[in-house]
mmCIF file of C-alpha atoms in Angstrom:
data_model
loop_
_atom_site.group_PDB
_atom_site.id
_atom_site.type_symbol
_atom_site.label_atom_id
_atom_site.label_comp_id
_atom_site.label_asym_id
_atom_site.label_seq_id
_atom_site.Cartn_x
_atom_site.Cartn_y
_atom_site.Cartn_z
ATOM 1 C CA MET A 1 4.541 -25.826 -66.460
ATOM 2 C CA GLN A 2 0.579 -26.009 -67.374
ATOM 3 C CA LYS A 3 -0.445 -24.253 -70.536
ATOM 4 C CA LEU A 4 -3.797 -21.995 -69.308
ATOM 5 C CA ILE A 5 -4.579 -20.324 -72.381
ATOM 6 C CA SER A 6 -7.077 -20.920 -75.498
ATOM 7 C CA ILE A 7 -6.121 -18.462 -79.203
ATOM 8 C CA VAL A 8 -9.713 -17.876 -80.930
ATOM 9 C CA ILE A 9 -8.927 -16.952 -84.430
ATOM 10 C CA PRO A 10 -11.776 -15.976 -86.934
ATOM 11 C CA VAL A 11 -11.058 -16.137 -90.861
ATOM 12 C CA TYR A 12 -12.568 -14.282 -93.367
ATOM 13 C CA ASN A 13 -10.683 -13.300 -97.012
ATOM 14 C CA THR A 14 -6.925 -13.148 -95.237
ATOM 15 C CA LEU A 15 -5.453 -15.045 -97.427
ATOM 16 C CA ALA A 16 -2.434 -12.994 -97.589
ATOM 17 C CA TYR A 17 -1.598 -12.697 -94.352
ATOM 18 C CA LEU A 18 -3.011 -15.537 -92.584
ATOM 19 C CA GLU A 19 0.079 -17.263 -92.049
ATOM 20 C CA GLU A 20 2.455 -14.082 -90.351
ATOM 21 C CA ALA A 21 -0.625 -14.298 -88.440
ATOM 22 C CA ILE A 22 -0.978 -17.778 -87.009
ATOM 23 C CA ASN A 23 2.286 -18.176 -87.199
ATOM 24 C CA SER A 24 3.109 -14.707 -84.708
ATOM 25 C CA VAL A 25 0.276 -16.473 -82.105
ATOM 26 C CA LEU A 26 2.902 -19.793 -83.099
ATOM 27 C CA ILE A 27 5.525 -18.899 -81.263
ATOM 28 C CA GLN A 28 4.416 -18.498 -78.067
ATOM 29 C CA SER A 29 3.780 -22.059 -78.120
ATOM 30 C CA ASP A 30 4.750 -23.132 -74.930
ATOM 31 C CA PHE A 31 2.044 -20.927 -73.064
ATOM 32 C CA ILE A 32 -0.841 -21.707 -75.424
ATOM 33 C CA LYS A 33 -3.543 -24.876 -74.343
ATOM 34 C CA ASP A 34 -5.381 -24.605 -77.839
ATOM 35 C CA ILE A 35 -5.894 -22.610 -80.730
ATOM 36 C CA ILE A 36 -9.609 -23.092 -82.238
ATOM 37 C CA ILE A 37 -9.315 -21.432 -86.041
ATOM 38 C CA ILE A 38 -13.060 -20.833 -87.573
ATOM 39 C CA ASN A 39 -12.960 -19.962 -91.109
ATOM 40 C CA ASP A 40 -15.708 -17.972 -91.391
ATOM 41 C CA GLY A 41 -16.849 -19.062 -95.054
ATOM 42 C CA SER A 42 -13.934 -16.979 -96.839
ATOM 43 C CA THR A 43 -14.665 -17.294 -100.587
ATOM 44 C CA ASP A 44 -10.930 -16.748 -101.240
ATOM 45 C CA LYS A 45 -8.438 -20.194 -100.619
ATOM 46 C CA SER A 46 -8.042 -19.457 -96.916
ATOM 47 C CA GLY A 47 -9.831 -22.724 -95.563
ATOM 48 C CA GLU A 48 -7.657 -24.625 -98.226
ATOM 49 C CA LEU A 49 -4.161 -22.983 -96.893
ATOM 50 C CA LEU A 50 -5.300 -23.274 -93.390
ATOM 51 C CA GLY A 51 -5.630 -27.393 -93.789
ATOM 52 C CA LYS A 52 -2.515 -27.589 -96.005
ATOM 53 C CA LYS A 53 -0.897 -25.503 -92.952
ATOM 54 C CA TYR A 54 -1.574 -26.407 -90.188
ATOM 55 C CA GLY A 55 -4.037 -29.121 -90.046
ATOM 56 C CA LYS A 56 -2.054 -31.536 -88.917
ATOM 57 C CA ASN A 57 -0.449 -28.708 -86.241
ATOM 58 C CA GLN A 58 -2.005 -31.348 -83.290
ATOM 59 C CA LEU A 59 -2.335 -27.516 -80.743
ATOM 60 C CA VAL A 60 -4.699 -26.801 -83.871
ATOM 61 C CA GLU A 61 -8.162 -27.301 -84.362
ATOM 62 C CA ILE A 62 -9.634 -25.698 -87.374
ATOM 63 C CA LEU A 63 -13.328 -25.480 -88.127
ATOM 64 C CA HIS A 64 -15.064 -24.592 -90.804
ATOM 65 C CA THR A 65 -18.736 -22.215 -90.985
ATOM 66 C CA GLU A 66 -20.372 -20.450 -92.892
ATOM 67 C CA ASN A 67 -20.470 -16.266 -93.033
ATOM 68 C CA PHE A 68 -22.153 -15.704 -89.953
ATOM 69 C CA GLY A 69 -19.235 -12.829 -89.136
ATOM 70 C CA GLN A 70 -16.605 -12.552 -86.862
ATOM 71 C CA GLY A 71 -18.979 -12.509 -83.931
ATOM 72 C CA HIS A 72 -21.002 -15.370 -83.672
ATOM 73 C CA ALA A 73 -17.167 -17.378 -85.097
ATOM 74 C CA ARG A 74 -15.523 -15.643 -82.512
ATOM 75 C CA ASN A 75 -18.498 -17.422 -80.517
ATOM 76 C CA ILE A 76 -17.890 -20.811 -81.587
ATOM 77 C CA GLY A 77 -14.621 -20.595 -80.936
ATOM 78 C CA ILE A 78 -14.824 -19.191 -77.173
ATOM 79 C CA GLU A 79 -17.769 -22.426 -76.723
ATOM 80 C CA LYS A 80 -15.024 -25.674 -78.239
ATOM 81 C CA ALA A 81 -12.348 -23.356 -76.270
ATOM 82 C CA LYS A 82 -10.470 -25.569 -72.948
ATOM 83 C CA GLY A 83 -8.063 -22.765 -71.449
ATOM 84 C CA GLU A 84 -9.171 -21.574 -68.891
ATOM 85 C CA PHE A 85 -7.950 -18.184 -70.073
ATOM 86 C CA ILE A 86 -9.315 -16.771 -73.969
ATOM 87 C CA TYR A 87 -6.847 -15.066 -76.281
ATOM 88 C CA CYS A 88 -9.804 -13.379 -79.567
ATOM 89 C CA PHE A 89 -6.860 -12.540 -81.791
ATOM 90 C CA ASP A 90 -7.685 -11.299 -85.574
ATOM 91 C CA SER A 91 -6.816 -13.354 -88.757
ATOM 92 C CA ASP A 92 -4.628 -10.042 -90.467
ATOM 93 C CA ASP A 93 -3.046 -8.871 -87.563
ATOM 94 C CA ILE A 94 0.380 -9.331 -85.509
ATOM 95 C CA LEU A 95 1.237 -11.103 -82.184
ATOM 96 C CA VAL A 96 4.168 -9.679 -80.303
ATOM 97 C CA PRO A 97 6.471 -12.361 -78.708
ATOM 98 C CA GLY A 98 6.768 -11.647 -75.198
ATOM 99 C CA LEU A 99 2.626 -12.053 -74.766
ATOM 100 C CA PHE A 100 2.011 -15.113 -73.130
ATOM 101 C CA GLU A 101 5.460 -14.437 -71.356
ATOM 102 C CA ASN A 102 3.826 -11.440 -69.910
ATOM 103 C CA PHE A 103 1.061 -12.512 -69.035
ATOM 104 C CA TYR A 104 2.269 -15.678 -66.583
ATOM 105 C CA SER A 105 4.603 -13.907 -64.903
ATOM 106 C CA HIS A 106 1.867 -11.540 -63.766
ATOM 107 C CA LEU A 107 -0.806 -14.295 -63.137
ATOM 108 C CA GLU A 108 2.022 -16.144 -61.152
ATOM 109 C CA LYS A 109 2.287 -13.499 -58.352
ATOM 110 C CA GLU A 110 -1.514 -12.721 -58.601
ATOM 111 C CA LYS A 111 -3.299 -15.629 -58.341
ATOM 112 C CA GLU A 112 -6.522 -13.907 -59.404
ATOM 113 C CA ILE A 113 -6.627 -12.198 -62.436
ATOM 114 C CA GLU A 114 -8.742 -12.703 -64.450
ATOM 115 C CA LEU A 115 -8.474 -10.060 -66.958
ATOM 116 C CA PHE A 116 -5.056 -8.690 -68.849
ATOM 117 C CA CYS A 117 -5.659 -5.613 -70.925
ATOM 118 C CA PHE A 118 -2.233 -4.568 -72.646
ATOM 119 C CA SER A 119 -0.862 -2.057 -75.099
ATOM 120 C CA GLY A 120 -0.471 -2.169 -79.269
ATOM 121 C CA ASP A 121 0.101 0.144 -81.989
ATOM 122 C CA SER A 122 -1.208 -0.490 -85.419
ATOM 123 C CA PHE A 123 0.912 -0.044 -89.124
ATOM 124 C CA LEU A 124 0.440 0.500 -93.094
ATOM 125 C CA ASP A 125 -0.585 -2.741 -94.857
ATOM 126 C CA LYS A 126 2.237 -2.519 -97.990
ATOM 127 C CA ASN A 127 0.484 -0.885 -100.928
ATOM 128 C CA PHE A 128 -1.938 0.723 -99.058
ATOM 129 C CA ASP A 129 -2.175 4.591 -99.361
ATOM 130 C CA LYS A 130 -2.279 6.275 -96.250
ATOM 131 C CA LYS A 131 -4.937 9.003 -97.471
ATOM 132 C CA LEU A 132 -7.467 6.342 -98.431
ATOM 133 C CA VAL A 133 -8.145 5.321 -94.912
ATOM 134 C CA LYS A 134 -10.961 7.557 -92.644
ATOM 135 C CA ASN A 135 -9.906 7.398 -89.379
ATOM 136 C CA GLN A 136 -5.988 9.511 -89.320
ATOM 137 C CA SER A 137 -6.164 9.385 -86.064
ATOM 138 C CA LEU A 138 -5.081 5.546 -86.771
ATOM 139 C CA PHE A 139 -1.930 6.286 -86.991
ATOM 140 C CA LYS A 140 -1.304 8.495 -84.034
ATOM 141 C CA GLU A 141 1.690 7.275 -81.969
ATOM 142 C CA ASP A 142 -0.352 6.426 -78.858
ATOM 143 C CA THR A 143 -3.129 5.486 -80.614
ATOM 144 C CA TYR A 144 -3.376 1.988 -78.714
ATOM 145 C CA LYS A 145 -0.917 2.594 -75.834
ATOM 146 C CA ARG A 146 -1.965 2.666 -72.490
ATOM 147 C CA LYS A 147 0.126 5.010 -70.176
ATOM 148 C CA THR A 148 0.199 2.860 -67.180
ATOM 149 C CA THR A 149 0.807 0.034 -65.306
ATOM 150 C CA THR A 150 -0.945 -1.378 -62.556
ATOM 151 C CA LEU A 151 -3.126 -3.779 -61.134
ATOM 152 C CA LEU A 152 -6.423 -2.395 -60.352
ATOM 153 C CA PRO A 153 -9.460 -5.001 -57.969
ATOM 154 C CA SER A 154 -12.021 -5.368 -60.353
ATOM 155 C CA GLY A 155 -12.858 -4.511 -63.709
ATOM 156 C CA GLU A 156 -15.371 -2.432 -63.308
ATOM 157 C CA GLU A 157 -12.828 -0.202 -61.698
ATOM 158 C CA ALA A 158 -10.179 -0.877 -64.170
ATOM 159 C CA PHE A 159 -13.387 0.216 -67.008
ATOM 160 C CA ASN A 160 -13.048 3.676 -65.189
ATOM 161 C CA PHE A 161 -10.081 4.274 -64.793
ATOM 162 C CA LEU A 162 -8.661 3.356 -68.894
ATOM 163 C CA ILE A 163 -12.319 5.634 -69.811
ATOM 164 C CA LYS A 164 -11.316 8.725 -68.194
ATOM 165 C CA ASN A 165 -7.465 8.083 -68.916
ATOM 166 C CA ARG A 166 -8.912 8.057 -72.979
ATOM 167 C CA ALA A 167 -6.909 4.221 -72.750
ATOM 168 C CA PHE A 168 -10.188 1.587 -73.245
ATOM 169 C CA PHE A 169 -10.170 0.240 -76.171
ATOM 170 C CA PRO A 170 -13.413 -2.574 -77.242
ATOM 171 C CA GLY A 171 -11.016 -4.508 -79.646
ATOM 172 C CA PRO A 172 -10.288 -8.213 -78.402
ATOM 173 C CA PRO A 173 -7.051 -8.444 -79.421
ATOM 174 C CA PHE A 174 -6.173 -6.446 -76.957
ATOM 175 C CA TYR A 175 -7.083 -8.554 -73.692
ATOM 176 C CA ILE A 176 -6.731 -11.466 -71.781
ATOM 177 C CA PHE A 177 -9.980 -13.031 -70.360
ATOM 178 C CA LYS A 178 -10.704 -15.767 -67.633
ATOM 179 C CA LYS A 179 -13.636 -18.084 -69.673
ATOM 180 C CA SER A 180 -15.711 -18.845 -66.655
ATOM 181 C CA ILE A 181 -16.295 -14.491 -66.541
ATOM 182 C CA CYS A 182 -17.954 -15.657 -70.469
ATOM 183 C CA ILE A 183 -19.809 -18.803 -69.218
ATOM 184 C CA LYS A 184 -21.357 -17.188 -65.607
ATOM 185 C CA ASN A 185 -22.448 -13.815 -66.956
ATOM 186 C CA ASN A 186 -23.813 -15.265 -70.338
ATOM 187 C CA ILE A 187 -21.878 -12.574 -72.105
ATOM 188 C CA GLN A 188 -21.056 -13.661 -76.264
ATOM 189 C CA PHE A 189 -20.316 -11.348 -78.805
ATOM 190 C CA GLU A 190 -23.578 -10.142 -80.250
ATOM 191 C CA GLU A 191 -24.141 -10.435 -83.803
ATOM 192 C CA ILE A 192 -23.888 -6.747 -85.237
ATOM 193 C CA ARG A 193 -21.473 -4.378 -86.564
ATOM 194 C CA TYR A 194 -18.587 -3.180 -84.005
ATOM 195 C CA GLU A 195 -20.174 -6.308 -81.581
ATOM 196 C CA ASP A 196 -16.362 -5.656 -79.633
ATOM 197 C CA GLU A 197 -17.887 -2.276 -78.734
ATOM 198 C CA GLU A 198 -20.930 -4.356 -75.756
ATOM 199 C CA PHE A 199 -18.847 -7.725 -75.337
ATOM 200 C CA THR A 200 -15.766 -6.167 -73.901
ATOM 201 C CA THR A 201 -18.044 -3.465 -71.601
ATOM 202 C CA LYS A 202 -19.852 -6.054 -69.929
ATOM 203 C CA LEU A 203 -16.772 -8.273 -69.594
ATOM 204 C CA PHE A 204 -15.182 -5.879 -67.699
ATOM 205 C CA LEU A 205 -17.789 -4.573 -65.663
ATOM 206 C CA ASN A 206 -18.216 -8.797 -64.443
ATOM 207 C CA SER A 207 -14.322 -8.834 -63.965
ATOM 208 C CA GLY A 208 -12.519 -8.939 -60.709
ATOM 209 C CA LYS A 209 -8.156 -8.173 -60.476
ATOM 210 C CA THR A 210 -7.112 -6.850 -63.820
ATOM 211 C CA PHE A 211 -3.537 -5.891 -65.337
ATOM 212 C CA ILE A 212 -3.039 -2.916 -67.026
ATOM 213 C CA THR A 213 -0.110 -2.946 -68.463
ATOM 214 C CA LYS A 214 1.811 -0.384 -70.840
ATOM 215 C CA ASP A 215 3.656 -2.953 -72.887
ATOM 216 C CA VAL A 216 2.799 -3.459 -76.084
ATOM 217 C CA PHE A 217 2.083 -6.785 -77.248
ATOM 218 C CA PHE A 218 -0.642 -6.218 -80.090
ATOM 219 C CA ARG A 219 0.253 -4.252 -84.294
ATOM 220 C CA ARG A 220 -2.661 -3.699 -85.869
ATOM 221 C CA ARG A 221 -3.125 -3.738 -89.557
ATOM 222 C CA VAL A 222 -4.530 -0.925 -91.581
ATOM 223 C CA ARG A 223 -5.553 -2.797 -95.316
ATOM 224 C CA VAL A 224 -7.648 -2.380 -97.940
ATOM 225 C CA GLY A 225 -11.215 -4.507 -97.735
ATOM 226 C CA SER A 226 -10.704 -4.421 -93.516
ATOM 227 C CA THR A 227 -13.835 -3.827 -90.999
ATOM 228 C CA MET A 228 -12.488 -0.691 -90.301
ATOM 229 C CA GLN A 229 -12.261 1.074 -94.016
ATOM 230 C CA ILE A 230 -15.895 -0.522 -95.434
ATOM 231 C CA ARG A 231 -17.761 2.254 -96.767
ATOM 232 C CA ARG A 232 -20.214 2.559 -94.106
ATOM 233 C CA ASN A 233 -24.706 1.904 -94.677
ATOM 234 C CA PHE A 234 -27.467 1.415 -91.937
ATOM 235 C CA LYS A 235 -26.248 -0.865 -90.589
ATOM 236 C CA ASP A 236 -23.531 0.655 -89.108
ATOM 237 C CA ILE A 237 -26.084 2.734 -87.659
ATOM 238 C CA GLU A 238 -28.210 -0.077 -86.115
ATOM 239 C CA GLY A 239 -24.894 -1.622 -84.728
ATOM 240 C CA TYR A 240 -24.298 1.647 -82.339
ATOM 241 C CA LEU A 241 -28.169 2.281 -82.004
ATOM 242 C CA ARG A 242 -27.819 -1.610 -80.417
ATOM 243 C CA ASN A 243 -24.607 -0.920 -78.604
ATOM 244 C CA ILE A 244 -26.401 2.234 -76.719
ATOM 245 C CA GLU A 245 -29.035 -0.011 -76.167
ATOM 246 C CA SER A 246 -26.795 -2.611 -73.974
ATOM 247 C CA LEU A 247 -25.020 0.539 -71.506
ATOM 248 C CA GLU A 248 -29.028 1.576 -70.884
ATOM 249 C CA ILE A 249 -29.344 -1.467 -69.858
ATOM 250 C CA LEU A 250 -26.534 -1.460 -68.166
ATOM 251 C CA ILE A 251 -26.832 1.743 -66.430
ATOM 252 C CA SER A 252 -30.279 0.429 -64.401
ATOM 253 C CA LYS A 253 -28.287 -2.143 -62.868
ATOM 254 C CA SER A 254 -27.733 -1.165 -59.005
ATOM 255 C CA ASN A 255 -24.515 -2.539 -58.305
ATOM 256 C CA LEU A 256 -22.671 -0.124 -60.494
ATOM 257 C CA LEU A 257 -21.141 2.618 -58.722
ATOM 258 C CA GLU A 258 -22.285 6.294 -59.440
ATOM 259 C CA GLU A 259 -19.533 6.802 -61.211
ATOM 260 C CA THR A 260 -19.854 4.073 -64.001
ATOM 261 C CA LYS A 261 -22.780 5.044 -64.690
ATOM 262 C CA SER A 262 -21.847 8.716 -65.700
ATOM 263 C CA LEU A 263 -19.188 6.839 -67.816
ATOM 264 C CA LEU A 264 -21.395 4.831 -70.152
ATOM 265 C CA LEU A 265 -23.606 7.661 -70.036
ATOM 266 C CA THR A 266 -20.744 9.686 -71.707
ATOM 267 C CA ARG A 267 -19.804 6.735 -73.666
ATOM 268 C CA ILE A 268 -23.789 6.800 -75.033
ATOM 269 C CA HIS A 269 -23.585 10.652 -76.330
ATOM 270 C CA ASN A 270 -20.905 10.081 -77.784
ATOM 271 C CA PHE A 271 -22.510 7.303 -79.891
ATOM 272 C CA LEU A 272 -24.815 8.762 -80.424
ATOM 273 C CA LYS A 273 -22.331 12.013 -82.096
ATOM 274 C CA LEU A 274 -21.133 8.812 -84.158
ATOM 275 C CA ILE A 275 -24.211 8.164 -86.174
ATOM 276 C CA ILE A 276 -24.771 11.595 -87.050
ATOM 277 C CA ILE A 277 -21.759 11.822 -88.592
ATOM 278 C CA ILE A 278 -21.649 8.856 -90.389
ATOM 279 C CA LYS A 279 -25.785 9.423 -91.443
ATOM 280 C CA VAL A 280 -23.986 12.863 -92.615
ATOM 281 C CA VAL A 281 -20.290 11.431 -93.677
ATOM 282 C CA ASP A 282 -21.153 8.882 -95.902
ATOM 283 C CA LYS A 283 -24.774 11.063 -97.089
ATOM 284 C CA ILE A 284 -27.121 7.172 -95.907
ATOM 285 C CA LYS A 285 -30.962 7.902 -97.012
ATOM 286 C CA LEU A 286 -33.011 6.586 -94.609
ATOM 287 C CA SER A 287 -35.615 4.819 -95.196
ATOM 288 C CA LYS A 288 -39.335 6.170 -93.811
ATOM 289 C CA PHE A 289 -39.085 2.913 -90.922
ATOM 290 C CA GLN A 290 -35.568 3.456 -90.373
ATOM 291 C CA LYS A 291 -35.500 6.994 -89.271
ATOM 292 C CA LYS A 292 -38.902 5.577 -87.369
ATOM 293 C CA ILE A 293 -35.936 3.817 -85.508
ATOM 294 C CA LEU A 294 -33.059 6.800 -85.854
ATOM 295 C CA ASP A 295 -35.209 9.087 -84.025
ATOM 296 C CA LYS A 296 -37.166 7.160 -81.291
ATOM 297 C CA SER A 297 -33.206 6.594 -79.988
ATOM 298 C CA ILE A 298 -31.843 10.004 -80.791
ATOM 299 C CA LYS A 299 -34.717 11.983 -79.786
ATOM 300 C CA PRO A 300 -35.116 11.452 -76.009
ATOM 301 C CA TYR A 301 -31.608 12.209 -75.411
ATOM 302 C CA LEU A 302 -31.344 15.671 -77.715
ATOM 303 C CA CYS A 303 -34.613 17.060 -74.794
ATOM 304 C CA THR A 304 -32.259 16.563 -72.306
ATOM 305 C CA ASN A 305 -28.607 17.234 -73.869
ATOM 306 C CA ASN A 306 -27.318 20.612 -74.954
ATOM 307 C CA ASP A 307 -24.033 19.941 -76.059
ATOM 308 C CA LEU A 308 -25.838 16.613 -77.729
ATOM 309 C CA ARG A 309 -28.049 19.216 -79.532
ATOM 310 C CA ILE A 310 -26.635 21.597 -80.371
ATOM 311 C CA PHE A 311 -24.394 18.447 -82.169
ATOM 312 C CA TYR A 312 -27.780 17.230 -84.111
ATOM 313 C CA TYR A 313 -27.871 20.454 -85.624
ATOM 314 C CA ARG A 314 -24.417 22.606 -86.061
ATOM 315 C CA TYR A 315 -22.740 19.540 -87.378
ATOM 316 C CA PRO A 316 -24.562 18.900 -91.626
ATOM 317 C CA ILE A 317 -24.297 22.257 -92.057
ATOM 318 C CA GLU A 318 -20.520 22.401 -90.922
ATOM 319 C CA HIS A 319 -19.427 19.658 -92.677
ATOM 320 C CA GLN A 320 -21.038 20.901 -94.840
ATOM 321 C CA ILE A 321 -19.546 23.932 -95.183
ATOM 322 C CA ARG A 322 -15.496 21.594 -95.951
ATOM 323 C CA ASN A 323 -16.712 20.480 -98.450
ATOM 324 C CA ILE A 324 -18.143 24.076 -99.955
ATOM 325 C CA LYS A 325 -14.459 24.983 -99.296
ATOM 326 C CA SER A 326 -12.626 22.058 -100.282
ATOM 327 C CA LYS A 327 -14.109 22.076 -103.655
ATOM 328 C CA PHE A 328 -13.556 26.041 -103.923
ATOM 329 C CA LEU A 329 -9.651 25.294 -102.916
ATOM 330 C CA ASP A 330 -9.525 22.400 -105.774
ATOM 331 C CA PHE A 331 -10.713 24.808 -108.052
ATOM 332 C CA ILE A 332 -8.411 27.826 -107.298
ATOM 333 C CA LYS A 333 -5.522 24.758 -107.621
ATOM 334 C CA PHE A 334 -6.305 22.972 -110.976
ATOM 335 C CA ILE A 335 -7.047 27.144 -112.898
ATOM 336 C CA SER A 336 -3.527 28.360 -111.177
ATOM 337 C CA LYS A 337 -1.629 25.534 -113.253
#
């Protein structure tokens, strides 16, 4: 059997989870061409463990870089990859047995598949308080579930299908994709926060046949210190603004379906709402320059979208009322003791 898949794994300070994560990949090595692990300037002993445990494994190539971020590390890995297909994995998560076998079985039937999408779930790391997680939706049973198994003729149609069914997940660990898509269309991870959003959207819109399965093959760990749990700041807002710019460019392209353009515009509106939420909830104080950048991006949409305009003015007030209610209830509980 020809091995077609390259695994790309960025590593940054995940010493406690590293072996479990990498070993969950290695047990499926019958299907793997190579594994590129990029130590992205870890300050714990992740780099030492990689050399000690996997340095002599012929399947594994370990690279050490300065801390330029996950996107930069993934770009290096994709460039180095020898396989026809790429799978980007995170160094603190767990791969479920059978992923690559399942992928191969469908590829044998449909040799033109360029993008393979699957389901996942999330789990709480031990000694981690669930109450600390800002996004409680992570613990819903169907958070990362696709409800249908189907083959679609293009990535664009698959993108529209998944968006409409609330089953589009931007994280690269939910996809196996053909490397040539990135090369032909110059698709890379930008060195910003939420770089997955732009990368995965472009990947879909430039892919051919796309297979979607509802089977679960990926387990995402929710833990202290993960990028999903860090306190947000202007870099988060900037990341969403960059994604909005990218979507605006995609919408301007004439070769996309009108339905796709409409869904991309809705996605822009959702990103703008997230920016408003982040600014209010995390109490981000903007400099004059930062405020100018934000206003330039958001005001044109406030003028044309009534729902967004209402949300912009109403959300800060509603959030303040909720905080007052919460503090009042806490006070009542305190004096009732």
